[in-house]
Amino acid sequence: MNTNGKPSRPDDLVPDIDPGDIEDEDAARAAIDELSNTLRYHNYRYYVLDDPLISDAEYDDLMRRLEELESRYPDLQAPDSPTQRVGGEPRDELGRVEHPMPMLSLKAVYEEDEAHSFDQRCRRELNNGSVAYIAEPKYDGVAIELLYEGGRLVQAATRGDGDTGEDVTANVKTINEVPLRLLDGDDRALADQIIARGEVYMRKDEFEALNARLAEQGQTAFANPRNAAAGSLRQLDPNITARRPLHIYFYAVANARELEFEHHWEVLQTLPEWGLRVNLEQSRRLETIEEAIAYHDELAARREELEYEIDGAVIKVDDLAAQEKLGTRTREPRWALAYKFAPRRATTVIKDVVFQVGRTGRITPVALLEPVEIGGVEVSRVSLHNQSEIDRKDIRIGDRVLLERAGDVIPYVVKSLPEAREGAETQIRIPDKCPVCGADVAMSADKKQAICTNPRGDAQLREALSHYASRGAMDIEGLGGKRAEQLIEARLVSDLADLYELRTEDLEQLEGFARKSAQKLVDQIQSRRKTTLQRFLYALGIPQVGSHVATVLARHFNTLDELMEASADDLLAINEIGPHIARSVVSFFGEGENRRMLASLRDAGIELTNPLAEPTSQPLEDQTFVFTGALDRWTREEAQRLVERLGAQASSSVSGNTDYVVAGPGAGQKLDEARDREIPVLDEAAFIDLLENYDIPLD
Ligand code: IVH
């Protein structure tokens, strides 16, 4: 029991216990003990200290494992098991109050099929073909219960452990949005008792401003708006709360049925008439679970635009009688579901650090992680940026770290968790010799830049430039390896985007350039800015992405942006893309330097079309082509695939059905046969003309 003393830190913050491996009662007892103690500690970190060490998802997962074991071994379930409590320890300094009805928790799920199972269970138990739901944002603030008697606010309490919460009446009274007396637009406002529940939150902009103010005063900043709201609400001095920008959204009346409400939707419509703020703008009444799932997805997409933090959608059965019928299981109502967004934060362990040498010789420390899913993407490496960052955040190998990936931001380490250290962690130092070539590394005074002093990096850039310019890529004539080298040596180009800044005057200075040839190269570069996604992807020189893979990718993703957002899983779902390629593509687009380069290329006016995205027209439908001899632009297979994509057939022998024979140098008997049969024969130029006549892109 841990009702009094402070729970002690478990050896392992997320024990590696798989209920599937547990086969006898002794093992189950040990596992249940360990999971229970671990969960108690995390409850304490979360509720009492407002400083959790693990993510919500990890917490939920621990809880689920404990529930599974307890349901298999019901005799081992202790009355004070964490599964039997909502999980808060009220703070001693604030008075305690008992909730008139327990404040429940919500079952949290992350997957669409879990939302479907929830719906199926509701419909089955209600014997209904369909169940209507109310969907609301799941606010990431602090749950609060306000008790109104005869229309007057008499008590405000936090959730605490669900039965008993902290008395924060004086603090809540400082929140302007909370009416001390209800408006009596509706008779029920004056009922003997109204148990109104909602969430106290701080807006994101206000949170930033508060943190800036605290920092100025030399005080500790809050980690997030939820902690800021909780910390502000649980002040012992209401004067402090009064100076904090707190808001409230109401989302339930616990005794609604007593007040003769029939539907939750009606409750939400009525609360504002009493003066209680409801987020009607973002709440919906929906007829099916599919609509609720779509609501969740749309909300996830709009999450960043909202002024306040949310971490999912809450889906509730609208009909209150149906809610009652579905009832409550231990700590969760069976008529409501928290369908949460993929968590943006997670903790994991740094297994090792590698030092990457970029094209410019810059050395970046990259942490190799115990893979962890954040925001729906598996993350196994994360840049630690530079020595200064590592020192500032005191990050060590072996450390448990908190990672964040918000929206489309690249994952980063928020902080290390020194409390979780066991003693074997080691310092991270950027080496003073380049890990690739052994040359000296130059470290800037502020420790923000470490550069390999060997100009070897230039060799890589030369390769990258000449590949970029090559025929199957951007097709920039006159920019081979030699020219690339000259440009690099003259410091005119330090990445691909610099090509577009080149001026004739710059080039004229270089050996072997005359005014005309300089002008020609600049024109070539500029004139090739418009190209296809396929060529561009190939041109980027992403490891593992040759011309064919580039084609496959361009067929699956309409735009570069879509590809940039793709997760390794998205890529793996494509036939022909294996884990090597997927990893390489994801890591290429995840690299800050590459993203910056792509942004500069866009600024330089690179324009991409993607004719492969949707094979809409079939301009060569019903035509049959035979290819013979060699072509310059394509291999024979590529040419065959090209016409097939346009609806034609590619045949290997000439027959009465053949419409065109495309002949290149080295054409043999097929050419003779074509002539015999008076079938039109196209050379490569004529074939290209034909395609261009149809306005067909040539890739
Ligand atoms: S209804 C019995 N609606 O989620 C259901 N809760 O795990 C009572 N929460 O801390 C809760 N947004 O404060 C409900 N729109 C919403 C919510 C919401 C956030 C929080 C609630 C509690 C947790 C339940």
XYZ file of C-alpha atoms and ligand atoms in Angstrom:
723
model
C 0.000 0.000 0.000
C 1.218 3.383 -0.809
C -1.481 5.654 0.375
C 0.806 7.523 2.682
C 4.544 7.362 2.085
C 5.959 8.445 -1.177
C 6.374 5.495 -3.540
C 9.951 4.555 -4.280
C 11.478 4.560 -7.719
C 11.352 1.139 -9.398
C 14.519 -0.298 -10.902
C 12.978 -0.261 -14.304
C 10.657 2.571 -15.348
C 9.025 0.412 -18.010
C 9.555 -3.208 -16.970
C 9.854 -5.669 -19.768
C 7.031 -7.969 -18.690
C 5.030 -9.765 -21.334
C 1.855 -11.316 -19.877
C 1.981 -13.821 -22.726
C 5.149 -15.309 -21.224
C 3.677 -15.832 -17.786
C 2.618 -19.376 -17.147
C 2.206 -19.958 -13.439
C 0.837 -18.205 -10.414
C 4.215 -17.453 -8.848
C 5.437 -15.715 -11.949
C 2.129 -13.851 -12.171
C 2.412 -12.687 -8.562
C 5.895 -11.314 -9.139
C 4.862 -9.603 -12.362
C 1.721 -8.100 -10.818
C 3.788 -6.801 -7.909
C 6.333 -5.216 -10.150
C 3.760 -3.676 -12.483
C 1.704 -2.361 -9.554
C 4.678 -0.760 -7.845
C 5.860 0.749 -11.083
C 2.426 2.176 -11.825
C 2.164 3.629 -8.308
C 5.416 5.411 -8.802
C 4.294 6.811 -12.155
C 0.976 7.919 -10.658
C 2.898 9.792 -8.027
C 5.163 11.433 -10.607
C 2.177 12.411 -12.694
C -0.405 13.453 -10.154
C 1.616 14.671 -7.254
C 4.797 16.002 -8.777
C 3.284 16.945 -12.155
C 6.484 15.616 -13.657
C 5.920 12.288 -15.398
C 8.897 10.207 -16.437
C 7.186 8.103 -19.062
C 4.732 8.848 -21.844
C 0.979 8.356 -21.574
C 1.211 5.539 -24.082
C 3.802 3.709 -22.014
C 1.681 4.224 -18.918
C -1.435 2.923 -20.660
C 0.493 -0.050 -21.864
C 1.729 -0.920 -18.350
C -1.811 -0.607 -17.064
C -3.101 -2.874 -19.778
C -0.521 -5.526 -18.994
C -1.494 -5.418 -15.338
C -5.185 -5.670 -16.216
C -4.526 -8.651 -18.417
C -2.672 -10.498 -15.677
C -5.291 -9.662 -13.074
C -8.058 -10.909 -15.276
C -6.189 -14.178 -15.768
C -5.382 -14.494 -12.064
C -8.319 -12.755 -10.329
C -7.201 -14.034 -6.914
C -4.065 -11.973 -7.189
C -5.908 -8.711 -7.678
C -5.356 -6.548 -4.584
C -8.099 -4.162 -3.519
C -5.620 -1.312 -3.810
C -4.261 -2.378 -7.180
C -3.634 0.573 -9.508
C -6.273 -0.932 -11.795
C -8.840 -0.308 -9.064
C -8.097 3.346 -8.644
C -8.235 6.263 -10.931
C -4.760 7.007 -9.837
C -4.222 10.324 -8.129
C -2.810 11.056 -4.741
C -4.310 14.293 -3.523
C -1.768 16.781 -2.348
C -1.765 16.954 1.407
C -1.586 20.709 1.742
C -4.864 21.313 -0.058
C -8.005 20.164 1.706
C -9.623 17.000 0.493
C -13.164 16.625 -0.674
C -15.132 13.574 -1.549
C -16.751 13.516 -4.967
C -20.542 13.040 -4.829
C -20.141 10.568 -7.676
C -16.763 9.030 -8.588
C -14.800 10.793 -11.282
C -14.000 8.129 -13.782
C -11.234 7.737 -16.233
C -11.590 6.965 -19.912
C -10.445 3.908 -21.757
C -7.760 5.114 -24.124
C -7.221 3.586 -27.543
C -5.008 4.554 -30.437
C -6.250 2.395 -33.285
C -9.235 2.659 -35.571
C -10.197 -0.988 -35.123
C -10.401 -0.440 -31.367
C -12.940 2.312 -32.023
C -14.864 -0.151 -34.188
C -14.811 -2.778 -31.420
C -16.108 -0.193 -28.989
C -18.979 0.585 -31.361
C -19.734 -3.096 -31.938
C -19.880 -3.733 -28.206
C -22.172 -0.748 -27.639
C -24.512 -1.814 -30.415
C -24.527 -5.424 -29.308
C -25.295 -4.614 -25.704
C -27.918 -2.061 -26.600
C -29.471 -4.351 -29.206
C -29.385 -1.444 -31.554
C -28.646 -1.370 -35.233
C -27.062 1.990 -34.728
C -25.830 4.178 -31.900
C -25.411 7.934 -32.138
C -22.271 9.426 -30.636
C -21.106 12.775 -29.431
C -17.531 13.525 -30.320
C -15.507 16.155 -28.510
C -11.874 17.112 -28.293
C -9.982 15.418 -25.509
C -8.506 18.393 -23.735
C -5.065 18.021 -22.306
C -5.648 20.000 -19.156
C -6.821 19.276 -15.639
C -10.125 17.598 -14.887
C -12.294 19.581 -12.539
C -15.614 19.097 -10.807
C -17.799 22.033 -9.902
C -20.668 21.577 -7.520
C -23.588 23.993 -7.826
C -26.340 23.939 -5.237
C -29.407 26.015 -5.905
C -27.433 27.680 -8.677
C -24.490 28.666 -6.457
C -20.980 27.388 -6.760
C -20.212 25.633 -3.494
C -17.209 23.505 -4.267
C -14.549 22.857 -6.873
C -12.328 19.813 -6.771
C -9.662 18.154 -8.858
C -10.048 14.529 -9.721
C -7.488 13.260 -7.229
C -7.895 9.519 -6.979
C -11.406 9.637 -8.425
C -13.182 9.303 -5.088
C -11.418 12.083 -3.251
C -9.963 15.160 -4.845
C -8.274 18.351 -3.770
C -10.378 21.253 -2.717
C -9.511 24.044 -5.132
C -12.674 26.088 -4.617
C -10.867 29.310 -3.761
C -8.590 28.946 -6.765
C -11.353 28.106 -9.207
C -13.294 31.131 -8.073
C -10.518 33.284 -9.526
C -11.198 31.959 -13.036
C -13.350 34.562 -14.706
C -15.042 32.053 -16.948
C -16.487 30.192 -13.972
C -19.834 31.656 -12.901
C -20.313 31.806 -9.147
C -24.060 31.774 -9.790
C -25.662 30.035 -12.706
C -27.914 31.933 -15.070
C -31.416 30.607 -14.635
C -32.318 30.465 -18.321
C -33.510 26.973 -17.536
C -35.263 25.951 -14.280
C -32.870 23.151 -13.733
C -30.064 25.657 -13.160
C -31.422 26.101 -9.663
C -31.563 22.384 -8.922
C -30.416 21.195 -5.511
C -27.335 19.788 -7.014
C -25.544 20.094 -10.347
C -22.297 18.197 -10.697
C -20.643 19.921 -13.620
C -17.392 18.536 -14.959
C -14.898 19.932 -17.338
C -11.310 20.697 -18.011
C -9.241 23.631 -16.857
C -6.609 24.550 -19.409
C -4.132 27.204 -20.397
C -3.942 28.381 -24.011
C -0.703 27.615 -25.833
C 0.176 31.275 -26.378
C -0.536 32.102 -22.746
C 1.594 29.195 -21.640
C 4.526 30.520 -23.693
C 4.060 33.985 -22.238
C 3.835 32.647 -18.693
C 7.018 30.639 -19.153
C 8.815 33.675 -20.530
C 7.697 35.639 -17.484
C 8.776 32.906 -15.067
C 12.148 32.640 -16.796
C 12.618 36.383 -16.463
C 11.975 36.078 -12.750
C 14.457 33.245 -12.546
C 11.770 30.674 -11.817
C 11.375 27.214 -13.299
C 9.355 27.063 -16.469
C 6.509 24.569 -16.913
C 7.081 21.680 -19.265
C 3.758 22.039 -21.059
C 0.402 23.827 -20.819
C -1.130 20.964 -18.866
C 1.475 21.172 -16.138
C 1.123 24.933 -16.144
C -2.648 24.651 -15.670
C -2.264 22.015 -12.947
C 0.437 23.982 -11.171
C -1.614 27.163 -11.312
C -4.775 25.502 -10.119
C -3.126 23.771 -7.200
C -1.510 26.844 -5.731
C -1.991 27.216 -2.022
C -2.360 30.937 -2.523
C -5.359 31.794 -4.732
C -3.772 35.162 -5.486
C -1.233 33.369 -7.602
C -3.920 31.401 -9.417
C -5.721 34.653 -10.081
C -2.718 35.941 -12.015
C -2.557 32.856 -14.212
C -4.536 32.753 -17.453
C -6.831 29.779 -16.892
C -9.843 28.735 -18.940
C -12.443 26.051 -18.672
C -14.517 23.932 -21.014
C -17.351 21.915 -19.543
C -18.083 18.509 -21.029
C -20.402 16.671 -18.668
C -22.978 16.831 -15.928
C -22.503 13.758 -13.763
C -26.106 13.755 -12.497
C -27.677 14.699 -15.836
C -30.308 11.960 -15.670
C -31.508 13.171 -12.306
C -31.979 16.538 -13.951
C -34.100 14.840 -16.594
C -31.742 15.211 -19.483
C -32.124 12.457 -22.037
C -29.173 13.061 -24.270
C -25.636 14.241 -23.717
C -26.051 16.565 -26.704
C -28.863 18.316 -24.850
C -26.562 18.736 -21.844
C -23.933 20.373 -24.028
C -26.537 22.717 -25.536
C -27.954 23.641 -22.148
C -24.774 24.311 -20.166
C -24.033 27.588 -21.984
C -27.559 28.764 -21.094
C -26.522 28.381 -17.467
C -23.347 30.308 -18.144
C -21.038 27.288 -18.301
C -18.655 27.377 -21.230
C -18.889 24.508 -23.740
C -16.795 24.024 -26.837
C -19.751 23.623 -29.168
C -17.684 24.743 -32.109
C -15.598 21.577 -31.985
C -18.230 19.146 -30.677
C -20.363 17.057 -32.998
C -23.336 14.774 -32.868
C -22.572 11.868 -35.184
C -24.703 9.004 -36.384
C -22.049 6.341 -36.860
C -18.655 5.300 -35.572
C -17.228 5.902 -39.048
C -18.179 9.545 -38.714
C -16.590 9.647 -35.282
C -13.395 8.149 -36.681
C -13.388 10.732 -39.455
C -13.897 13.411 -36.797
C -10.848 12.085 -34.925
C -8.740 12.151 -38.090
C -9.802 15.680 -39.005
C -9.198 16.858 -35.487
C -5.720 15.314 -35.570
C -4.995 17.221 -38.769
C -6.166 20.489 -37.224
C -4.561 19.896 -33.869
C -1.778 22.427 -34.298
C -4.210 25.170 -35.333
C -6.177 24.993 -32.104
C -5.345 27.497 -29.384
C -5.255 24.812 -26.728
C -3.664 21.389 -26.408
C -5.704 18.305 -27.123
C -4.512 14.736 -27.284
C -7.398 12.932 -28.929
C -11.121 12.763 -29.413
C -13.620 11.617 -26.798
C -16.463 9.574 -28.227
C -19.547 9.266 -26.019
C -22.842 7.454 -26.457
C -25.371 10.262 -26.795
C -28.375 8.580 -25.187
C -28.088 8.864 -21.392
C -30.340 5.875 -20.720
C -28.094 3.852 -22.995
C -25.079 5.135 -21.078
C -26.625 3.894 -17.871
C -27.375 0.539 -19.413
C -23.807 0.119 -20.630
C -22.584 1.039 -17.152
C -19.093 1.240 -15.776
C -16.352 -1.301 -15.500
C -14.039 -0.815 -12.517
C -12.740 2.604 -13.397
C -13.947 3.324 -16.909
C -17.396 4.008 -18.297
C -18.254 1.552 -21.050
C -20.149 4.217 -22.980
C -17.205 6.471 -23.695
C -13.853 6.149 -25.329
C -10.773 8.321 -25.551
C -9.551 7.802 -29.107
C -6.175 9.338 -28.694
C -3.771 10.728 -31.247
C -0.499 8.969 -31.778
C 1.530 10.390 -28.886
C 3.980 13.116 -29.795
C 6.204 12.402 -26.886
C 7.782 9.194 -25.782
C 10.704 8.156 -23.724
C 13.309 5.719 -24.854
C 16.923 4.832 -24.257
C 20.021 5.995 -26.145
C 21.895 2.853 -27.039
C 24.812 4.485 -28.783
C 25.929 7.585 -30.624
C 27.443 7.783 -34.091
C 29.124 10.784 -35.669
C 27.955 11.578 -39.170
C 30.114 13.527 -41.546
C 27.976 15.606 -43.888
C 28.746 16.655 -47.404
C 30.269 19.848 -46.067
C 32.453 18.048 -43.537
C 30.212 19.021 -40.664
C 30.119 16.392 -37.954
C 26.763 15.663 -36.388
C 26.277 13.432 -33.363
C 23.339 11.091 -33.948
C 21.825 9.050 -31.147
C 20.851 5.463 -31.917
C 17.727 4.689 -29.957
C 15.782 1.777 -28.686
C 13.131 2.178 -31.432
C 10.008 3.942 -30.235
C 6.849 5.122 -31.949
C 6.077 8.824 -31.832
C 3.341 10.611 -33.708
C 2.691 7.420 -35.651
C 6.275 7.013 -36.859
C 8.931 4.680 -35.569
C 12.000 6.604 -34.541
C 15.301 4.829 -34.088
C 17.771 7.683 -34.480
C 17.724 11.302 -33.628
C 20.202 14.089 -34.205
C 21.774 15.546 -31.089
C 22.842 18.528 -33.236
C 26.133 19.540 -31.636
C 28.302 19.351 -28.553
C 26.779 22.457 -27.067
C 23.290 20.912 -27.143
C 24.587 17.672 -25.653
C 26.242 19.538 -22.800
C 23.294 21.824 -22.189
C 20.844 18.929 -21.961
C 23.366 16.646 -20.248
C 22.657 13.746 -22.570
C 24.625 10.545 -22.082
C 24.818 7.167 -23.746
C 22.525 4.837 -21.804
C 20.279 7.684 -20.757
C 16.544 7.497 -20.893
C 15.441 10.535 -22.843
C 12.164 12.248 -23.610
C 11.613 12.626 -27.339
C 9.108 14.811 -29.087
C 7.817 14.922 -32.610
C 5.153 17.582 -33.006
C 3.322 17.842 -36.298
C 5.798 17.462 -39.110
C 8.733 18.544 -37.025
C 11.736 16.246 -36.989
C 11.964 14.267 -33.736
C 14.256 15.758 -31.113
C 15.383 15.118 -27.560
C 13.455 17.336 -25.163
C 15.516 16.342 -22.160
C 17.364 13.512 -20.580
C 15.882 11.916 -17.491
C 18.750 11.842 -15.010
C 16.441 10.318 -12.367
C 16.436 7.152 -14.426
C 20.231 6.780 -14.432
C 21.757 3.628 -13.090
C 25.397 4.601 -13.119
C 26.638 3.020 -16.321
C 25.822 6.016 -18.531
C 28.727 7.529 -20.439
C 29.505 11.025 -21.640
C 29.185 11.934 -25.294
C 32.126 13.776 -26.864
C 32.534 14.619 -30.514
C 35.890 13.017 -31.350
C 38.831 15.242 -32.251
C 39.643 13.070 -35.252
C 37.192 12.644 -38.112
C 35.542 9.226 -37.755
C 35.625 8.796 -41.548
C 39.080 9.955 -42.622
C 40.966 10.466 -39.378
C 41.803 14.113 -40.096
C 41.626 16.718 -37.337
C 38.255 18.039 -36.358
C 37.924 21.780 -35.818
C 35.502 22.682 -33.025
C 34.085 26.200 -32.862
C 34.477 28.096 -29.596
C 30.759 27.905 -28.803
C 30.890 24.130 -29.470
C 28.092 24.432 -31.963
C 30.107 23.370 -34.991
C 32.563 20.571 -35.512
C 34.083 20.373 -38.957
C 36.430 17.826 -40.479
C 39.417 19.815 -41.721
C 40.006 17.487 -44.634
C 38.546 18.878 -47.856
C 37.661 15.305 -48.755
C 34.053 16.442 -48.360
C 34.535 18.189 -51.664
C 34.906 14.881 -53.401
C 31.451 13.883 -52.226
C 29.987 17.150 -53.358
C 31.581 16.746 -56.755
C 29.902 13.357 -57.063
C 26.593 14.728 -55.920
C 26.712 17.623 -58.402
C 27.652 15.632 -61.427
C 25.076 12.984 -60.610
C 22.444 15.695 -60.180
C 23.293 17.102 -63.601
C 23.474 13.738 -65.376
C 21.225 12.783 -68.226
C 18.752 10.595 -66.386
C 18.606 13.179 -63.599
C 18.265 16.930 -64.192
C 19.888 16.562 -67.610
C 22.067 19.667 -67.371
C 24.433 19.551 -70.294
C 28.021 20.606 -69.699
C 28.187 19.933 -65.985
C 30.329 16.863 -65.616
C 32.743 15.912 -62.865
C 35.480 18.304 -63.995
C 33.278 21.350 -64.167
C 31.699 20.427 -60.830
C 35.145 20.273 -59.303
C 36.008 23.719 -60.654
C 32.854 25.216 -59.205
C 33.551 23.698 -55.816
C 37.178 24.727 -55.798
C 36.234 28.275 -56.664
C 33.789 28.149 -53.716
C 30.942 29.044 -56.048
C 28.926 26.008 -55.079
C 28.619 24.344 -51.717
C 25.364 22.523 -52.277
C 22.969 21.663 -55.083
C 20.869 24.770 -54.606
C 23.908 27.010 -55.186
C 23.881 25.944 -58.842
C 20.911 28.183 -59.414
C 22.741 31.211 -58.063
C 25.562 30.917 -60.599
C 26.024 33.933 -62.833
C 27.814 34.161 -66.143
C 30.303 36.610 -64.649
C 31.319 34.085 -61.998
C 31.923 31.328 -64.487
C 33.831 33.484 -66.921
C 36.598 33.799 -64.358
C 37.232 30.078 -64.431
C 39.727 28.346 -66.587
C 38.292 26.900 -69.767
C 35.211 29.126 -69.755
C 34.574 31.816 -72.304
C 31.650 34.219 -72.189
C 29.634 32.026 -74.484
C 30.262 28.750 -72.692
C 29.613 30.402 -69.333
C 26.315 31.782 -70.587
C 25.417 28.408 -72.015
C 25.912 26.577 -68.739
C 23.899 29.140 -66.793
C 21.091 28.853 -69.358
C 21.219 25.073 -69.203
C 20.920 25.074 -65.434
C 18.062 27.550 -65.436
C 16.184 25.883 -68.273
C 16.146 22.519 -66.499
C 14.374 23.743 -63.395
C 11.133 22.220 -64.509
C 11.283 18.477 -64.329
C 9.449 15.382 -63.198
C 9.309 14.090 -59.649
C 10.890 10.857 -60.834
C 13.958 12.581 -62.286
C 14.294 14.873 -59.326
C 14.214 12.020 -56.823
C 16.842 10.211 -58.805
C 18.890 13.417 -59.069
C 18.975 13.871 -55.297
C 21.210 10.844 -55.020
C 19.347 9.367 -52.075
C 21.197 6.189 -51.142
C 19.340 3.148 -52.526
C 17.203 5.284 -54.843
C 18.207 4.658 -58.411
C 16.169 5.515 -61.441
C 13.832 2.565 -61.054
C 13.090 3.106 -57.376
C 12.549 6.789 -58.146
C 9.919 5.743 -60.682
C 8.229 3.455 -58.179
C 8.133 6.249 -55.610
C 6.825 8.810 -58.094
C 4.056 6.411 -59.027
C 2.933 6.154 -55.415
C 3.267 9.678 -54.212
C 1.656 12.507 -56.065
C 4.045 15.131 -54.783
C 7.399 15.535 -53.148
C 5.663 16.724 -49.996
C 3.679 13.534 -49.774
C 6.810 11.475 -50.063
C 8.599 13.624 -47.500
C 5.848 12.909 -44.984
C 5.802 9.177 -45.632
C 6.772 6.886 -42.775
C 8.867 3.776 -43.171
C 5.635 1.802 -42.872
C 3.996 3.774 -45.667
C 6.974 2.983 -47.860
C 7.099 -0.668 -46.892
C 3.518 -1.026 -48.007
C 4.702 -0.451 -51.576
C 5.564 -3.478 -53.582
C 9.246 -3.338 -54.560
C 10.254 -1.190 -51.581
C 12.091 -3.132 -48.913
C 13.328 -2.072 -45.480
C 16.710 -0.815 -46.748
C 15.174 1.593 -49.199
C 12.427 2.638 -46.778
C 14.941 3.436 -44.079
C 17.180 5.297 -46.450
C 14.351 7.440 -47.831
C 12.928 8.256 -44.408
C 16.311 9.157 -43.008
C 17.208 11.264 -46.049
C 14.080 13.371 -45.705
C 14.411 13.425 -41.946
C 17.850 15.028 -42.103
C 17.665 18.732 -41.315
C 20.381 19.559 -43.807
C 18.524 17.822 -46.614
C 15.281 19.547 -45.753
C 16.994 22.887 -45.856
C 18.563 22.045 -49.189
C 15.175 21.021 -50.613
C 13.663 24.262 -49.397
C 16.462 26.209 -51.129
C 15.951 24.242 -54.323
C 12.305 25.159 -54.227
C 13.181 28.785 -53.631
C 15.477 28.553 -56.619
C 12.406 27.739 -58.686
C 12.553 23.970 -59.053
C 9.161 22.971 -60.372
C 8.059 19.372 -60.304
C 5.343 17.706 -62.279
C 4.402 14.126 -61.777
C 3.042 12.464 -64.861
C 3.406 9.092 -63.137
C 1.054 9.932 -60.302
C -2.156 9.006 -62.026
C -1.946 7.214 -65.291
C -5.013 9.029 -66.522
C -4.955 9.006 -70.267
C -4.149 6.030 -72.397
C -3.247 7.829 -75.608
C -1.629 4.783 -77.187
C -4.517 2.457 -76.484
C -4.777 -0.493 -78.868
C -1.467 0.202 -80.583
C 1.252 -2.400 -80.790
C 4.940 -1.494 -80.777
C 7.983 -3.575 -81.548
C 11.404 -2.303 -80.488
C 14.566 -3.407 -82.199
C 18.135 -2.241 -81.935
C 19.475 0.101 -79.264
C 17.953 3.354 -78.141
C 19.844 6.204 -76.630
C 17.405 7.487 -74.138
C 15.966 4.272 -72.787
C 16.842 0.647 -72.508
C 14.506 -1.494 -74.511
C 12.690 -2.601 -71.357
C 12.168 0.983 -70.286
C 10.769 1.915 -73.666
C 8.434 -1.071 -73.550
C 7.228 -0.151 -70.110
C 6.706 3.423 -71.230
C 4.368 2.556 -74.074
C 2.572 -0.021 -71.979
C 1.806 2.573 -69.382
C 0.223 4.622 -72.103
C -2.082 1.818 -73.086
C -0.089 0.229 -75.891
C 1.207 -3.294 -76.208
C 4.869 -4.031 -76.617
C 5.492 -7.131 -78.606
C 8.739 -8.908 -79.325
C 7.894 -9.980 -82.852
C 6.560 -8.223 -85.899
C 3.155 -9.392 -87.090
C 0.093 -8.176 -88.931
C -0.973 -6.469 -85.699
C 2.160 -4.372 -85.331
C 1.489 -0.643 -85.673
C 5.041 0.692 -85.272
C 8.508 -0.700 -85.265
C 10.944 1.485 -83.379
C 14.418 0.784 -84.667
C 17.746 1.936 -83.332
C 21.292 1.175 -84.362
C 21.916 -2.546 -84.565
C 18.326 -3.340 -85.604
C 18.163 -6.685 -87.332
C 15.633 -8.905 -88.947
C 12.650 -7.190 -87.390
C 13.438 -4.077 -89.333
C 13.424 -6.061 -92.579
C 10.133 -7.678 -91.657
C 8.622 -4.295 -90.962
C 9.706 -3.034 -94.311
C 8.300 -6.129 -96.005
C 4.970 -5.624 -94.350
C 5.022 -1.868 -94.906
C 4.738 -1.173 -91.222
C 5.843 2.353 -90.243
C 9.384 2.331 -88.900
C 10.390 5.036 -86.424
C 13.886 5.915 -85.456
C 14.435 7.242 -81.973
C 13.886 10.865 -82.937
C 10.629 10.006 -84.717
C 9.495 7.972 -81.712
C 10.182 10.940 -79.444
C 8.266 13.177 -81.857
C 5.337 10.805 -81.737
C 5.277 10.907 -77.948
C 5.638 14.657 -77.928
C 2.749 14.969 -80.361
C 0.636 13.215 -77.790
C 2.094 15.509 -75.178
C 3.489 12.542 -73.320
C 6.289 13.077 -70.829
C 9.306 11.086 -71.840
C 10.119 9.300 -68.595
S -15.631 12.921 -20.210
C -16.455 9.312 -17.589
N -14.810 14.551 -22.061
O -10.012 12.816 -19.844
C -15.969 10.230 -18.572
N -13.249 13.810 -20.429
O -9.565 9.888 -18.769
C -15.622 11.502 -17.985
N -11.010 14.756 -20.699
O -8.987 13.619 -16.953
C -14.773 12.313 -18.825
N -11.454 15.970 -22.452
O -10.571 15.412 -17.718
C -14.470 13.835 -20.977
N -14.218 16.012 -23.744
C -13.891 15.315 -22.659
C -12.583 15.327 -22.120
C -12.312 14.555 -21.001
C -10.530 15.621 -21.597
C -10.198 14.161 -19.626
C -10.827 14.213 -18.287
C -10.133 13.125 -17.559
C -9.711 12.205 -18.647
C -10.444 10.913 -18.557
